[in-house]
Structures are given as structure tokens and as C-alpha cells.
Amino acid sequence: MPASAIHVITLAEALPEHFPEVARTLSGMADLCRQEEGCLRFDVYADSKRPFALNTIETWESLDAHQRHLDSAHVARGVLSLLGKMRGLPDIRVLRAISELDE
């Protein structure tokens, strides 16, 4: 893994009546994201303790690769398609390994 790699965890919750559609949308977005330059991992998970929570765990080569991802057309389309179907805004956490903080 590149020393500049970052990990991103996104915590989000679908409104109950929209959960199936949100899950399908995120799964489809994951397929597209995995094809992006700089994407090392992109997975979507259901939370076992919160029935309508869907989370992503991502690994990107760098902050720049993640920013290109955020600026991509398929992310914009996906986000727009989820408006009104989520409970609040997602909590997006961008992480670096502690061992890499001094670099």
C-alpha cells in the first residue's frame, strides 16, 4: 500500500422506506468507484445494530485520488439520487495510519 494512502469511512442512514433503493444505489456506486484510478478498496456494509445504516469503507492511493473521486460525475449523480432518502448528512471520516503521521 502506498505511504500516502488514506482510508475513508462514511457512516450514513437511509430512511426506512427508502432503504432498498439506497442500498442498490450505493452498491452500484461502489462498482463504479472501484474502477477509478487511485481506488484500492471500496466496500458497502450494512450495520448489524442499526437496521437502516449503510457504511462505506474505502482506501485511496492519496488525498488527491479521493478528491478526484468526490469530484466525479457518478458521485454527483449518486448523491443527487439519494436526496430526501437519507436521515441527515453522512459522517465522512478521512483517516491516515498513526505510523504515517510523522512522514
XYZ file of C-alpha atoms in Angstrom, residues 55-88:
34
model
C -21.481 2.447 5.647
C -18.619 2.519 3.194
C -15.018 1.598 3.858
C -12.663 2.916 1.212
C -8.932 3.029 0.615
C -7.435 5.529 -1.819
C -3.836 5.942 -3.001
C -3.807 9.564 -1.819
C -5.898 12.532 -0.764
C -5.723 13.718 -4.384
C -7.202 10.434 -5.637
C -10.011 10.737 -3.080
C -10.694 14.342 -4.131
C -10.918 13.290 -7.803
C -13.412 10.653 -6.689
C -15.519 13.235 -4.851
C -15.466 15.476 -7.939
C -16.527 12.673 -10.326
C -19.787 12.756 -12.258
C -21.001 9.395 -10.930
C -20.595 10.549 -7.318
C -22.554 13.721 -8.099
C -25.333 11.668 -9.749
C -25.399 9.208 -6.856
C -25.575 11.924 -4.213
C -28.372 13.699 -6.078
C -30.339 10.461 -6.363
C -30.156 10.000 -2.583
C -31.534 13.432 -1.657
C -34.567 13.068 0.587
C -33.869 9.366 1.157
C -31.320 9.700 3.952
C -31.584 10.626 7.610
C -29.388 13.717 7.798
